[in-house]
mmCIF file of C-alpha atoms and ligand atoms in Angstrom:
data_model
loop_
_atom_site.group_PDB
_atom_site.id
_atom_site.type_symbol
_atom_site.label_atom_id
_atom_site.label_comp_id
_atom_site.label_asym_id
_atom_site.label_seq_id
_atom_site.Cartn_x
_atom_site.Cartn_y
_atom_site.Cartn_z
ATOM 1 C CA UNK U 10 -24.292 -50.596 4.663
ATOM 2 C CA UNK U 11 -23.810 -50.452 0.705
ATOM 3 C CA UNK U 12 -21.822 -47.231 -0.243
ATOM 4 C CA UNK U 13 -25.415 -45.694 -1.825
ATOM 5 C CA UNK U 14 -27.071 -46.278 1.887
ATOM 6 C CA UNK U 15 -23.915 -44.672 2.902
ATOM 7 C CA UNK U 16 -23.841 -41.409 0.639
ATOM 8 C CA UNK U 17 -27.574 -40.990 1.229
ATOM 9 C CA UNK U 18 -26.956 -41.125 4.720
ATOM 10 C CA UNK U 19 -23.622 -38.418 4.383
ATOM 11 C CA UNK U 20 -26.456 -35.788 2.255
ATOM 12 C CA UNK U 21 -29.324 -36.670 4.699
ATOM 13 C CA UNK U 22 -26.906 -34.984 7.216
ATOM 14 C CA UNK U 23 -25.817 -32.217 5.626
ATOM 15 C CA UNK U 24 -29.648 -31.562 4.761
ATOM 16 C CA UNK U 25 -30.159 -31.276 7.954
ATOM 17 C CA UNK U 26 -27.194 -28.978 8.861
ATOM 18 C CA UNK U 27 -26.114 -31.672 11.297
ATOM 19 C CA UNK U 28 -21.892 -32.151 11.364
ATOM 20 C CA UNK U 29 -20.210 -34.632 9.632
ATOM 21 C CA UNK U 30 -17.581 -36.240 12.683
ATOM 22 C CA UNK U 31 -14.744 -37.954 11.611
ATOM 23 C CA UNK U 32 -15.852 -41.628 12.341
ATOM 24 C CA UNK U 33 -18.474 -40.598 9.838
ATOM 25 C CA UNK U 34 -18.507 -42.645 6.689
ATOM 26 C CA UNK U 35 -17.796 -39.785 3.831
ATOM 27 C CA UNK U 36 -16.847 -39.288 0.485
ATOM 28 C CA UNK U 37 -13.329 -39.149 -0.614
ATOM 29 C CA UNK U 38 -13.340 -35.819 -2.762
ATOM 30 C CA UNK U 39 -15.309 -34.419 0.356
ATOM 31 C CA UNK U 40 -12.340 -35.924 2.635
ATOM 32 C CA UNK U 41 -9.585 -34.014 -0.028
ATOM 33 C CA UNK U 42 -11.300 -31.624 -0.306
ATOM 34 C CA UNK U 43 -11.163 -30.756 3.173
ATOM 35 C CA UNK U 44 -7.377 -31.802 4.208
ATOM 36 C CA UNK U 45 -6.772 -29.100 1.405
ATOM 37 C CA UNK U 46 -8.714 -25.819 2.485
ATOM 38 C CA UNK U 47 -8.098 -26.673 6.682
ATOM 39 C CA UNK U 48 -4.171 -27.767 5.572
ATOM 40 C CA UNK U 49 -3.918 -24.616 3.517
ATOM 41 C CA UNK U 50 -5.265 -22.877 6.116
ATOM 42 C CA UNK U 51 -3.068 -23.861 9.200
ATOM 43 C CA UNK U 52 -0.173 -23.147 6.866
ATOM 44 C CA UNK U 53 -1.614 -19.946 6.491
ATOM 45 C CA UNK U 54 -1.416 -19.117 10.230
ATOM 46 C CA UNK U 55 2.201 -20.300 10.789
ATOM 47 C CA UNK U 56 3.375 -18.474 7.877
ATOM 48 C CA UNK U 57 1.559 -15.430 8.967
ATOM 49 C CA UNK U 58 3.578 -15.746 12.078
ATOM 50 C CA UNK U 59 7.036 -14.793 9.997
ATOM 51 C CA UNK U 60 5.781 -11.035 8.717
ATOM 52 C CA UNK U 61 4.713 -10.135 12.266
ATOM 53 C CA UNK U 62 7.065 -11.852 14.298
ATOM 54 C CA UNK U 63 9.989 -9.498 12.743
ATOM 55 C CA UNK U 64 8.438 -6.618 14.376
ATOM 56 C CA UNK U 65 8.299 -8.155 17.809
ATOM 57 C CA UNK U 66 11.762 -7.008 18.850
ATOM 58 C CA UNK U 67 10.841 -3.738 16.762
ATOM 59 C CA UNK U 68 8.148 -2.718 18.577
ATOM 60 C CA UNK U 69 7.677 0.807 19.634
ATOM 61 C CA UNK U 70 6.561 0.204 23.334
ATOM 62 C CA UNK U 71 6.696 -2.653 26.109
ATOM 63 C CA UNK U 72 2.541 -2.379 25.807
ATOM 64 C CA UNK U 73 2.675 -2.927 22.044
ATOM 65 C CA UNK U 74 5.447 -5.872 22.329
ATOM 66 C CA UNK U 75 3.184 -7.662 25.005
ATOM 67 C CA UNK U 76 0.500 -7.522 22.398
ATOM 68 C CA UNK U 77 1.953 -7.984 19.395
ATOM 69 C CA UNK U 78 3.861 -11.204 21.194
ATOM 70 C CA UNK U 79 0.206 -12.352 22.179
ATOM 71 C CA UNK U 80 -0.924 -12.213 18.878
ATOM 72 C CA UNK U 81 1.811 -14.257 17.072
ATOM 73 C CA UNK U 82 1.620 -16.968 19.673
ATOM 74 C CA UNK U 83 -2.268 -16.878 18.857
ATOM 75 C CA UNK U 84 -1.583 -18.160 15.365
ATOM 76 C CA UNK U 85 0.881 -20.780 16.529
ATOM 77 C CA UNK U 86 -1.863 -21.809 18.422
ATOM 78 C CA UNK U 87 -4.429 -21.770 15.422
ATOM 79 C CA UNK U 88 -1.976 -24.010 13.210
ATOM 80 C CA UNK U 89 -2.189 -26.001 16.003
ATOM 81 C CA UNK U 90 -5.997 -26.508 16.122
ATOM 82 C CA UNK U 91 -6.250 -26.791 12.526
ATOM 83 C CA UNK U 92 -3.382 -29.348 11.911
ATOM 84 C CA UNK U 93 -5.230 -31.242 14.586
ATOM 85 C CA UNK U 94 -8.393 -31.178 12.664
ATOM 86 C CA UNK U 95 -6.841 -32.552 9.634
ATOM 87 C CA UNK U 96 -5.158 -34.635 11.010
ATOM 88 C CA UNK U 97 -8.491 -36.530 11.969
ATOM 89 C CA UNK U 98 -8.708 -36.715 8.037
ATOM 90 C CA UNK U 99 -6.372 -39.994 7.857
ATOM 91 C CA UNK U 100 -3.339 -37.936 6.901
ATOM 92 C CA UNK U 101 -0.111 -37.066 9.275
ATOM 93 C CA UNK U 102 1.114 -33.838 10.477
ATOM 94 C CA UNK U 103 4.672 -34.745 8.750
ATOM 95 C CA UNK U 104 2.661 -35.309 5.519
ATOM 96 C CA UNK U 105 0.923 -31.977 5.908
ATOM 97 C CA UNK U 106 4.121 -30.337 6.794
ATOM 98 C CA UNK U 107 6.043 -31.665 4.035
ATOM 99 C CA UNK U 108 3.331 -30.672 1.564
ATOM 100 C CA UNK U 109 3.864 -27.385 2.636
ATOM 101 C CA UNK U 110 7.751 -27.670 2.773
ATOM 102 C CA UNK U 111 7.967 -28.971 -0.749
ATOM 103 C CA UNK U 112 5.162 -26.455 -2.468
ATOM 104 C CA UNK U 113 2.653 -28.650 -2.888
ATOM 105 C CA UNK U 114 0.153 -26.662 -0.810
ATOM 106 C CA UNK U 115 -0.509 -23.312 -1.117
ATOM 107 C CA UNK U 116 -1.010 -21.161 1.742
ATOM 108 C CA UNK U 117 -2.314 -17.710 1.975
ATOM 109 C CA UNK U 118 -0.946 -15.206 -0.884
ATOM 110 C CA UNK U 119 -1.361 -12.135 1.634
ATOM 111 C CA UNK U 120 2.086 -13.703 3.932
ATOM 112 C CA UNK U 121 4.012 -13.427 0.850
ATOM 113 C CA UNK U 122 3.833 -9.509 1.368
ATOM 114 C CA UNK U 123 6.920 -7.496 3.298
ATOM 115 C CA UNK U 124 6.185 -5.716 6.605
ATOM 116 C CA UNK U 125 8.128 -2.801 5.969
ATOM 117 C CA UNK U 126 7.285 -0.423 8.725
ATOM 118 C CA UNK U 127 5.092 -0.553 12.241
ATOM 119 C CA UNK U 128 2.063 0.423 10.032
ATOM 120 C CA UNK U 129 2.097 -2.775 8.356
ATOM 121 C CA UNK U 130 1.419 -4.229 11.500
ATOM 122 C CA UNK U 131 -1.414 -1.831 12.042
ATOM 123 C CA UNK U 132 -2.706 -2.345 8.448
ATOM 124 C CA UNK U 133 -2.052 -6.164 8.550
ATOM 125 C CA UNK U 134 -4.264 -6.308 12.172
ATOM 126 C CA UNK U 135 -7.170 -4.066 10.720
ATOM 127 C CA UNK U 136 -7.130 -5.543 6.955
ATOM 128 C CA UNK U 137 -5.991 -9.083 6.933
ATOM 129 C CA UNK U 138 -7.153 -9.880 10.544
ATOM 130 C CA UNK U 139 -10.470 -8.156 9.206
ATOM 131 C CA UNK U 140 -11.010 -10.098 6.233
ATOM 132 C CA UNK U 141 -10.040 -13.653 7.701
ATOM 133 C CA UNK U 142 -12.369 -12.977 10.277
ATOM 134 C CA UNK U 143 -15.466 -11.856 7.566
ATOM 135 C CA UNK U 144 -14.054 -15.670 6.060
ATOM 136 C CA UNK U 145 -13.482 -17.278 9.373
ATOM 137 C CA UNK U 146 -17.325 -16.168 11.025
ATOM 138 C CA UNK U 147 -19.207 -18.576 8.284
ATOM 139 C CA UNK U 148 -16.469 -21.292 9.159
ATOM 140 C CA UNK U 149 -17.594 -21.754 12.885
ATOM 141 C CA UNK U 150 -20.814 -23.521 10.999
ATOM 142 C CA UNK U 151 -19.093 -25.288 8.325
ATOM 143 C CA UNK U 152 -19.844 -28.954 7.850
ATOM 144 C CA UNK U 153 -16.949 -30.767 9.243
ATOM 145 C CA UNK U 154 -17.254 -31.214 13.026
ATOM 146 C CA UNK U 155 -13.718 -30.704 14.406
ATOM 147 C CA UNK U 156 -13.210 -27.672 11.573
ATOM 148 C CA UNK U 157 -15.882 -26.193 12.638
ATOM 149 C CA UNK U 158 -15.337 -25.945 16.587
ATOM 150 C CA UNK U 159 -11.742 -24.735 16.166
ATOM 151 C CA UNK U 160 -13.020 -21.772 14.415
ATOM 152 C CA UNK U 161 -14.989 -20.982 16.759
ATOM 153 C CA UNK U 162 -11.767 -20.491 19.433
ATOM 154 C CA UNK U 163 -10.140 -19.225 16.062
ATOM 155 C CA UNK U 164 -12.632 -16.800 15.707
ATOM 156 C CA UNK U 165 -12.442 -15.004 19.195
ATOM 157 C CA UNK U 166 -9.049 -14.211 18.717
ATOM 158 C CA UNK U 167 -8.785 -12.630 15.248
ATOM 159 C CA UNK U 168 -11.474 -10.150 16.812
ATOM 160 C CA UNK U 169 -8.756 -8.934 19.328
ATOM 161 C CA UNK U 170 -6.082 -9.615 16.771
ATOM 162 C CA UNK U 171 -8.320 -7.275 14.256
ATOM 163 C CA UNK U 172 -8.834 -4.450 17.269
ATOM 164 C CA UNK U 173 -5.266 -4.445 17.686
ATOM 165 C CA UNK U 174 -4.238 -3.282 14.722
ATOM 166 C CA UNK U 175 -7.124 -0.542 14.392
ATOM 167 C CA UNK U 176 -5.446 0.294 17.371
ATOM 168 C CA UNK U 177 -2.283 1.136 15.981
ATOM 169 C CA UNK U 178 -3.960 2.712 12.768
ATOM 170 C CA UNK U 179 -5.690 4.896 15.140
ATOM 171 C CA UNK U 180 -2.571 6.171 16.958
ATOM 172 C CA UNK U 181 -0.659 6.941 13.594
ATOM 173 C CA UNK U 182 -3.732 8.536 12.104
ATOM 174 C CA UNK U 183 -4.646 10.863 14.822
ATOM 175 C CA UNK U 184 -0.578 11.335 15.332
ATOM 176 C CA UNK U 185 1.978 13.376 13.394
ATOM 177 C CA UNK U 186 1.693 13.866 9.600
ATOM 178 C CA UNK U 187 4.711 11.792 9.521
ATOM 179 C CA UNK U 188 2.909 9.249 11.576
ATOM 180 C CA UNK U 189 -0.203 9.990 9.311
ATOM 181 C CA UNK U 190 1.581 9.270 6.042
ATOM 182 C CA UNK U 191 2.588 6.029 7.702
ATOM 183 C CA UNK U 192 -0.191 4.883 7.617
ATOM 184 C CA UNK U 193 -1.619 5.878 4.381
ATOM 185 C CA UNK U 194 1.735 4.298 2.896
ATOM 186 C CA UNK U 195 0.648 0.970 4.778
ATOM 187 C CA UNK U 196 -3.111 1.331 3.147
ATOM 188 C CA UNK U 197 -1.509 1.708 -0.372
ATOM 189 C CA UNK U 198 0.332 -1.227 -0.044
ATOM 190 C CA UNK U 199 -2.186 -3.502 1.987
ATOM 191 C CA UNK U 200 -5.489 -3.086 0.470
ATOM 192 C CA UNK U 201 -5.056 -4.646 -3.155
ATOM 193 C CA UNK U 202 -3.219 -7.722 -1.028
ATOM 194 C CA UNK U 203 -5.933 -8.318 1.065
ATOM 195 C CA UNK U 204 -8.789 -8.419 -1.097
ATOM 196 C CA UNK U 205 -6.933 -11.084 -2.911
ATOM 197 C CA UNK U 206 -7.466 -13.212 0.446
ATOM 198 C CA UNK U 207 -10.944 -14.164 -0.191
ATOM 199 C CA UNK U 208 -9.763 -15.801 -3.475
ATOM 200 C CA UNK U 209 -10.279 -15.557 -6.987
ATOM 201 C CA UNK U 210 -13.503 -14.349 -8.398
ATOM 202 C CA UNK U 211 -16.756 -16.638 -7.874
ATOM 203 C CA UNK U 212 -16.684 -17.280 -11.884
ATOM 204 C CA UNK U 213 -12.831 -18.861 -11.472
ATOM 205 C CA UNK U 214 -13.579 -20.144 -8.662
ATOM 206 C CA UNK U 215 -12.505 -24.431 -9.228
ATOM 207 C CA UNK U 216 -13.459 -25.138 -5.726
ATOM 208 C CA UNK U 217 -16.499 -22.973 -5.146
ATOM 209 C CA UNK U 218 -19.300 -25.714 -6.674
ATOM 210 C CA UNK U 219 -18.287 -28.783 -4.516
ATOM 211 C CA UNK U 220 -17.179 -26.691 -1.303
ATOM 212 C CA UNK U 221 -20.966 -25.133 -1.415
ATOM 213 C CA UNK U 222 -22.751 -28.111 -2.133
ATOM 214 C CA UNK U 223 -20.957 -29.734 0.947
ATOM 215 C CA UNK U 224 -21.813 -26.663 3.195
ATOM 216 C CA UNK U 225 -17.502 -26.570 4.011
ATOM 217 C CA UNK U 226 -18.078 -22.945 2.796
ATOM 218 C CA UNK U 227 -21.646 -21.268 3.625
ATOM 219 C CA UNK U 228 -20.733 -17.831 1.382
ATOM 220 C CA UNK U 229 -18.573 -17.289 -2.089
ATOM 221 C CA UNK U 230 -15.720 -15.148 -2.540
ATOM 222 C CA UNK U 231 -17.451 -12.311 -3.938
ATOM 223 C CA UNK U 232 -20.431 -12.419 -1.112
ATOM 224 C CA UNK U 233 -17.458 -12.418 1.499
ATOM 225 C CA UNK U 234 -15.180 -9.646 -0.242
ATOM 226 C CA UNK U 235 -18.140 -7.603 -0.907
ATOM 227 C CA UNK U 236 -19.150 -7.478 2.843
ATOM 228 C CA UNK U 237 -15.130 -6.449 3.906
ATOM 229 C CA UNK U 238 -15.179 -3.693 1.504
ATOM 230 C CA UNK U 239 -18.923 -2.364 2.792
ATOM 231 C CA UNK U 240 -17.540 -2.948 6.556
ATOM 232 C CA UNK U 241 -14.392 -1.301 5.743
ATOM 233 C CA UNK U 242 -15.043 2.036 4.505
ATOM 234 C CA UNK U 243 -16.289 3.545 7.061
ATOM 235 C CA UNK U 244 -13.224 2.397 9.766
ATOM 236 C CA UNK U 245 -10.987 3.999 6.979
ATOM 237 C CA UNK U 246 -13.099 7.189 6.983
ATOM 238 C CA UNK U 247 -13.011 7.634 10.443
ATOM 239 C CA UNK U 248 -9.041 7.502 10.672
ATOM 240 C CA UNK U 249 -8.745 10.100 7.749
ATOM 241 C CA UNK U 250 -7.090 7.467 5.333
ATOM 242 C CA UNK U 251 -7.970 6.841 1.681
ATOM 243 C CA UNK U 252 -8.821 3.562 -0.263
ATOM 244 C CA UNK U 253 -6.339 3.528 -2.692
ATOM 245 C CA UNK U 254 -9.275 2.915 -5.389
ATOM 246 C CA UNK U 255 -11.238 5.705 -7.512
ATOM 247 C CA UNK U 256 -13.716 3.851 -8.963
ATOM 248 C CA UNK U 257 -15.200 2.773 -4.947
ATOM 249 C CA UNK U 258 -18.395 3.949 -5.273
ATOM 250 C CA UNK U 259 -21.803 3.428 -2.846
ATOM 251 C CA UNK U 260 -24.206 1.693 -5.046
ATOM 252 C CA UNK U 261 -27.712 1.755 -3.913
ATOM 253 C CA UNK U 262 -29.172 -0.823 -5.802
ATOM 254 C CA UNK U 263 -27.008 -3.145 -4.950
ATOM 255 C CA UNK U 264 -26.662 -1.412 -0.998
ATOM 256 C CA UNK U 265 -23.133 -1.358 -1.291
ATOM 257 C CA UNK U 266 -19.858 -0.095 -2.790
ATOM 258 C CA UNK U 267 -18.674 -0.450 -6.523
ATOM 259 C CA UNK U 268 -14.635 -1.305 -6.445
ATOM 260 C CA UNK U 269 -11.917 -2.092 -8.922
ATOM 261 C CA UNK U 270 -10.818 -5.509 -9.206
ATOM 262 C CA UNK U 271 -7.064 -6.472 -7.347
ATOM 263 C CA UNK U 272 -4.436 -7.326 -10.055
ATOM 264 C CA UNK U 273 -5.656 -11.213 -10.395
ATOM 265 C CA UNK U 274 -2.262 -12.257 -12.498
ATOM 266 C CA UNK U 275 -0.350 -10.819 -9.489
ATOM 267 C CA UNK U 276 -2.464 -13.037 -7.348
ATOM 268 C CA UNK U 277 -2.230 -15.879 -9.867
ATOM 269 C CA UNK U 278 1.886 -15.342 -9.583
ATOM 270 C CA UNK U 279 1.922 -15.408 -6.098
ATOM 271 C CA UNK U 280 0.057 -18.581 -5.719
ATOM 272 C CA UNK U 281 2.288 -20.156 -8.040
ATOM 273 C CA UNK U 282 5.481 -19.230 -5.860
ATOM 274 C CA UNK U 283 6.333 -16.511 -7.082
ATOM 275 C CA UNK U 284 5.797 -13.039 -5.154
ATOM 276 C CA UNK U 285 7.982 -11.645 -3.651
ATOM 277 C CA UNK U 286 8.704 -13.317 -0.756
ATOM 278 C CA UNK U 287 7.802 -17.053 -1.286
ATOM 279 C CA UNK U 288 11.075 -18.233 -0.955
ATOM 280 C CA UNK U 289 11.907 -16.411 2.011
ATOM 281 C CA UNK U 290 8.783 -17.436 3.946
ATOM 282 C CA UNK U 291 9.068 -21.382 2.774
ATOM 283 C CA UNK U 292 13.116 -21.403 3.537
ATOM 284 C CA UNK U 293 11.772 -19.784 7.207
ATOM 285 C CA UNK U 294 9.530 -22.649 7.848
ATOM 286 C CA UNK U 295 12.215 -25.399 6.360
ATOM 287 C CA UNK U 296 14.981 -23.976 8.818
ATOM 288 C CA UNK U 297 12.708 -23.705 11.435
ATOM 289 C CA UNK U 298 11.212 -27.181 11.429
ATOM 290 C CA UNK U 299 14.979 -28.294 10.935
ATOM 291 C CA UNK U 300 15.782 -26.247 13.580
ATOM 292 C CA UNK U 301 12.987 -28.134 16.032
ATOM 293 C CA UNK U 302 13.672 -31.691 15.200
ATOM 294 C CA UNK U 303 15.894 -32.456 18.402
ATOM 295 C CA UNK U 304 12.579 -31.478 20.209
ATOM 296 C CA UNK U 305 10.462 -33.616 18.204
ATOM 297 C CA UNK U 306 12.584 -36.747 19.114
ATOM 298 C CA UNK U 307 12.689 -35.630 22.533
ATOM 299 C CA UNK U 308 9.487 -35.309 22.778
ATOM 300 C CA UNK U 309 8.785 -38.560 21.855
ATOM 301 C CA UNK U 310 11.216 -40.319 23.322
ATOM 302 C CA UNK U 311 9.975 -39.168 26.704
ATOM 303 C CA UNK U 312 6.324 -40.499 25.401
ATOM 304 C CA UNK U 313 7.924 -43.972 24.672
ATOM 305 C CA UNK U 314 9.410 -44.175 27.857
ATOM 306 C CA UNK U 315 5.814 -42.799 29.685
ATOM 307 C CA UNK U 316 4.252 -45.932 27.373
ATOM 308 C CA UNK U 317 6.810 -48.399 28.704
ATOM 309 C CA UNK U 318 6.245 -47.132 32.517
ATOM 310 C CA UNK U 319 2.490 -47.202 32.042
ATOM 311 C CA UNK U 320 2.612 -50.846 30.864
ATOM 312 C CA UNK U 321 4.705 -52.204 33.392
ATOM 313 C CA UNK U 322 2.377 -50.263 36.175
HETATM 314 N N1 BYC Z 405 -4.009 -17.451 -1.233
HETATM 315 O O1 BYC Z 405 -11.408 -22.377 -5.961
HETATM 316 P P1 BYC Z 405 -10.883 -21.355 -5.016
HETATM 317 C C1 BYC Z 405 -5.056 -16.274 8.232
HETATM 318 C C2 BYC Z 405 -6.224 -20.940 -4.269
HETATM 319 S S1 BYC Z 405 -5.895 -15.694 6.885
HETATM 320 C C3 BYC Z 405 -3.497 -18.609 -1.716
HETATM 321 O O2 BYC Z 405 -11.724 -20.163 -4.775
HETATM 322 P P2 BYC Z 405 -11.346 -22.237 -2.324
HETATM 323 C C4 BYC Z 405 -4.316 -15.353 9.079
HETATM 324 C C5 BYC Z 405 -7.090 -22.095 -3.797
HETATM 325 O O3 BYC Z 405 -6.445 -22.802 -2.750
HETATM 326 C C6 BYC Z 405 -5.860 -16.783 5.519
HETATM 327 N N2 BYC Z 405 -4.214 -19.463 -2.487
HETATM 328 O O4 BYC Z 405 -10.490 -22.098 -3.641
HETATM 329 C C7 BYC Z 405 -4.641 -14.019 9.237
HETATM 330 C C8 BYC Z 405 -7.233 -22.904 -5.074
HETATM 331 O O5 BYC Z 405 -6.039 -23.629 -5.319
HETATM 332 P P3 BYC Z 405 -5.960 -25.234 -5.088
HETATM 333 C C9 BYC Z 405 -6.205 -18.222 5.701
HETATM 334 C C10 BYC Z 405 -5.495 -19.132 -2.738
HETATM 335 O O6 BYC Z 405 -10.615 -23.163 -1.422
HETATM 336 C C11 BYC Z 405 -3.861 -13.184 10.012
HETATM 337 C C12 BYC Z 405 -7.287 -21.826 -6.144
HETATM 338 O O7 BYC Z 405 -6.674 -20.674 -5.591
HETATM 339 N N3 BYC Z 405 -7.620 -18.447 5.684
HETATM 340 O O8 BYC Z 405 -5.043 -17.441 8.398
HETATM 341 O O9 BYC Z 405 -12.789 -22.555 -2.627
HETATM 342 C C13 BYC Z 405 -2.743 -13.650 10.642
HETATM 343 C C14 BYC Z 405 -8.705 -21.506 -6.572
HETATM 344 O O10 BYC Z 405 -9.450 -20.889 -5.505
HETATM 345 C C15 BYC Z 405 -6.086 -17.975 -2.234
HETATM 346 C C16 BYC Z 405 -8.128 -19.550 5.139
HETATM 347 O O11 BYC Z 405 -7.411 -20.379 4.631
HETATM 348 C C17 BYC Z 405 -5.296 -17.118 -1.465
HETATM 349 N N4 BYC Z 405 -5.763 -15.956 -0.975
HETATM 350 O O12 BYC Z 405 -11.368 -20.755 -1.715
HETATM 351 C C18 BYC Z 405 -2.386 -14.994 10.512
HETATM 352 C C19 BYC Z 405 -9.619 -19.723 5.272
HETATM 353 N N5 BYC Z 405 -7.371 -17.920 -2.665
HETATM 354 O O13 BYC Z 405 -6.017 -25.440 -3.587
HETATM 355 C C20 BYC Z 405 -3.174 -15.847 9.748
HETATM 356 C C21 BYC Z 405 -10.104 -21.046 4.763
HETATM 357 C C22 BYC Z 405 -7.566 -19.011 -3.420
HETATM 358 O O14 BYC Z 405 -7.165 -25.831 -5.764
HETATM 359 N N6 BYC Z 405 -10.007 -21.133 3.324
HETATM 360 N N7 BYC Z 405 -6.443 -19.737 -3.472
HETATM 361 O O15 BYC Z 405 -4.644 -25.639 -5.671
HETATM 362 C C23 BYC Z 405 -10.975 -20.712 2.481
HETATM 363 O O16 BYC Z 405 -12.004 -20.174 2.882
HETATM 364 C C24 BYC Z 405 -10.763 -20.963 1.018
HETATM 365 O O17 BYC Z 405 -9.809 -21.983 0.877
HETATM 366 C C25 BYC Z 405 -10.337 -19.700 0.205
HETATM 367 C C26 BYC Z 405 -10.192 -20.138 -1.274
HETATM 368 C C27 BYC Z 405 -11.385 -18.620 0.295
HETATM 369 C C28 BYC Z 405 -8.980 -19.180 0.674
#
C-alpha cells in the first residue's frame, strides 16, 4: 500500500474507535509520541516506588506494612506492563532505561516530593493515587492497543492503592489532635503537588493537540484536574481537613469548584531537574539498576543456555 492508503487506513481506525496494534502500519510522530507519554509513565511508577518504599520498614503496624509492601510491589509491576508496551514501539528497555538514567525523560514531578511523615503516605494514597487514577480511567480506552489493556490491570490497583491511603487519612483524622495535625500538615504539603500531576494548563499544553487528535488522551488537563478537585472536596470534608486554598469556591454555572492555580514555575523547575529531590530519586534508580546487573546477565545467560538445549532437543 502507498503511505496515503496507509494513513487513511491509520484515521479510518481511529474514526472508528477501533485500536491501533503494534503490527499496525502508523505514523512516526504518533509512534514518538507514544514511547514518550507510556515511557514517562512507567518511569513514573518505579520512581514512585522510592518515596513509599522508605516507609515500609517505618510502618506503624504489621497490617499497614503488609499493605503498604503490596502497594509498592504493585508499581514495580505497572513499570513492568508499561515498559512492555513500549517496548512493542521498536525501542529497547535499556534505551528506555537509559533515557531515564541520563534525564532525557521526564517522569512524574509529584516523586520529586519528600515523604516526611506516615501521613504522606496517607496523603500520597488518597491524592496522588486519586488523581492518576481520574488520568489513568480515560487511558483503559486510549488508542494504542497494548497501552490501553495494561491500564486496565493498572487501573484496578490504584483503586485499592487510592482506598489505602484514605484509610490512613481516616485513622489520623478521627485520631488524636496530634494525629489530626498530621494529617492536615500532609494536606498542606500534598495538594499544590498533586494538582501539578495532570500537567500544565490546556493553553501550554505542547502535547495536548496531537495526543487528542490521536485519541492517546480522551480528556485535557484542565477537564481531568477539574473533576479531582470536584471529587475531592467532599473526602476532605468528611475527615475534618482543609484545602489549603481560599479562593475554592462551588461555582454553579460551571457545577463545580473555583481554585487557585499550583505554582506553575515550581512545576516548570521540577520538570527541568530541579526540585528538590531529583537527584536523589535519579542516583536511586542509577545505583539500583547498577546494583541488578549481575541478575540481568544471569538471567540471560540461563535463557541462552534454555535456547541451546531447546535446539539440540
Ligand atoms: N510531571 O504537553 P503536556 C503514577 C511534561 S502517576 C512531569 O501537557 P502531555 C503513580 C510533559 O511530559 C503519574 N512532567 O504533556 C502514582 C511535556 O514534556 P515533554 C504518571 C510533566 O504528555 C502513584 C510537558 O510537560 N502518570 O504513575 O500531553 C504511585 C508539557 O506537558 C508533567 C502518567 O504518566 C508532570 N506532572 O500530558 C506510583 C499518565 N505534566 O514530554 C505511580 C500518562 C506534564 O514534551 N501521562 N509534563 O518533554 C499523561 O497522561 C500525560 O503525559 C500527562 C502530560 C498528563 C502527564
Amino acid at each position: 500500500m502507498e503511505t496515503i492508503d496507509l494513513e487513511q487506513h491509520f484515521d479510518a481506525k481511529l474514526a472508528k474507535n477501533e485500536m491501533i496494534e503494534p503490527k499496525d502500519w502508523m505514523p512516526d510522530n504518533y509512534r514518538k509520541h507514544l514511547i514518550r507519554q507510556i515511557s514517562q509513565h512507567a518511569h513514573s511508577e518505579i520512581v514512585g516506588m522510592l518515596p513509599e518504599g522508605n516507609w515500609i520498614t517505618r510502618a506503624p503496624s504489621l497490617r499497614a506494612k503488609i499493605v503498604l509492601l503490596a502497594k509498592v510491589q504493585d508499581e514495580g509491576g505497572h513499570g513492568l506492563y508499561l515498559y512492555t508496551a513500549a517496548e512493542t514501539l521498536q525501542i529497547s528497555r535499556e534505551e528506555l532505561l537509559d533515557q531515564l538514567h541520563t534525564g532525557k525523560a521526564k517522569y512524574s514531578s509529584i516523586f520529586n516530593y519528600q515523604t516526611l511523615t506516615w501521613a504522606d503516605i496517607g496523603a500520597v494514597g488518597w491524592l496522588v493515587d486519586g488523581a492518576a487514577i481520574m488520568n489513568q480511567v480515560m487511558l483503559q480506552r486510549t488508542s494504542y492497543g497494548p497501552y490501553a489493556r495494561a491500564m486496565v490491570r493498572i487501573c484496578k490497583e490504584e483503586s485499592f492503592h487510592q482506598r489505602q491511603g484514605y484509610e490512613i487519612m481516616c485513622h489520623l483524622a478521627f485520631g488524636t489532635p496530634a494525629q489530626k495535625e498530621m494529617a492536615q500538615d500532609a494536606m498542606n504539603r500534598w495538594w499544590y503537588p498533586t494538582l501539578m500531576m495532570f500537567g500544565p494548563k490546556d493553553a501550554n499544553s505542547s502535547n495536548s493537540a496531537n495526543a487528542i487528535k490521536w485519541k492517546i488522551k480522551r480528556e485535557s488537563n484542565d477537564e481531568l484536574r477539574q473533576r479531582f478537585v470536584n471529587q475531592t472536596v467532599a473526602q476532605a470534608e468528611y475527615l475534618g481537613i482543609k484545602i489549603p486554598d481560599e479562593n475554592l469556591k462551588w461555582n454553579e454555572t460551571k457545577k463545580g469548584y473555583d481554585f487557585s492555580d499550583p505554582d506553575w514555575a515550581e512545576f516548570n523547575n521540577i520538570i527541568h531537574g530541579h526540585g528538590p529531590c531529583n537527584k536523589e530519586r535519579i542516583g536511586a534508580r542509577v545505583k539500583a539498576h547498577e546494583n541488578g546487573k549481575w541478575v540481568r546477565e544471569a538471567a540471560a545467560a540461563f535463557g541462552k543456555k534454555q535456547n541451546a538445549i531447546d535446539v539440540a532437543a
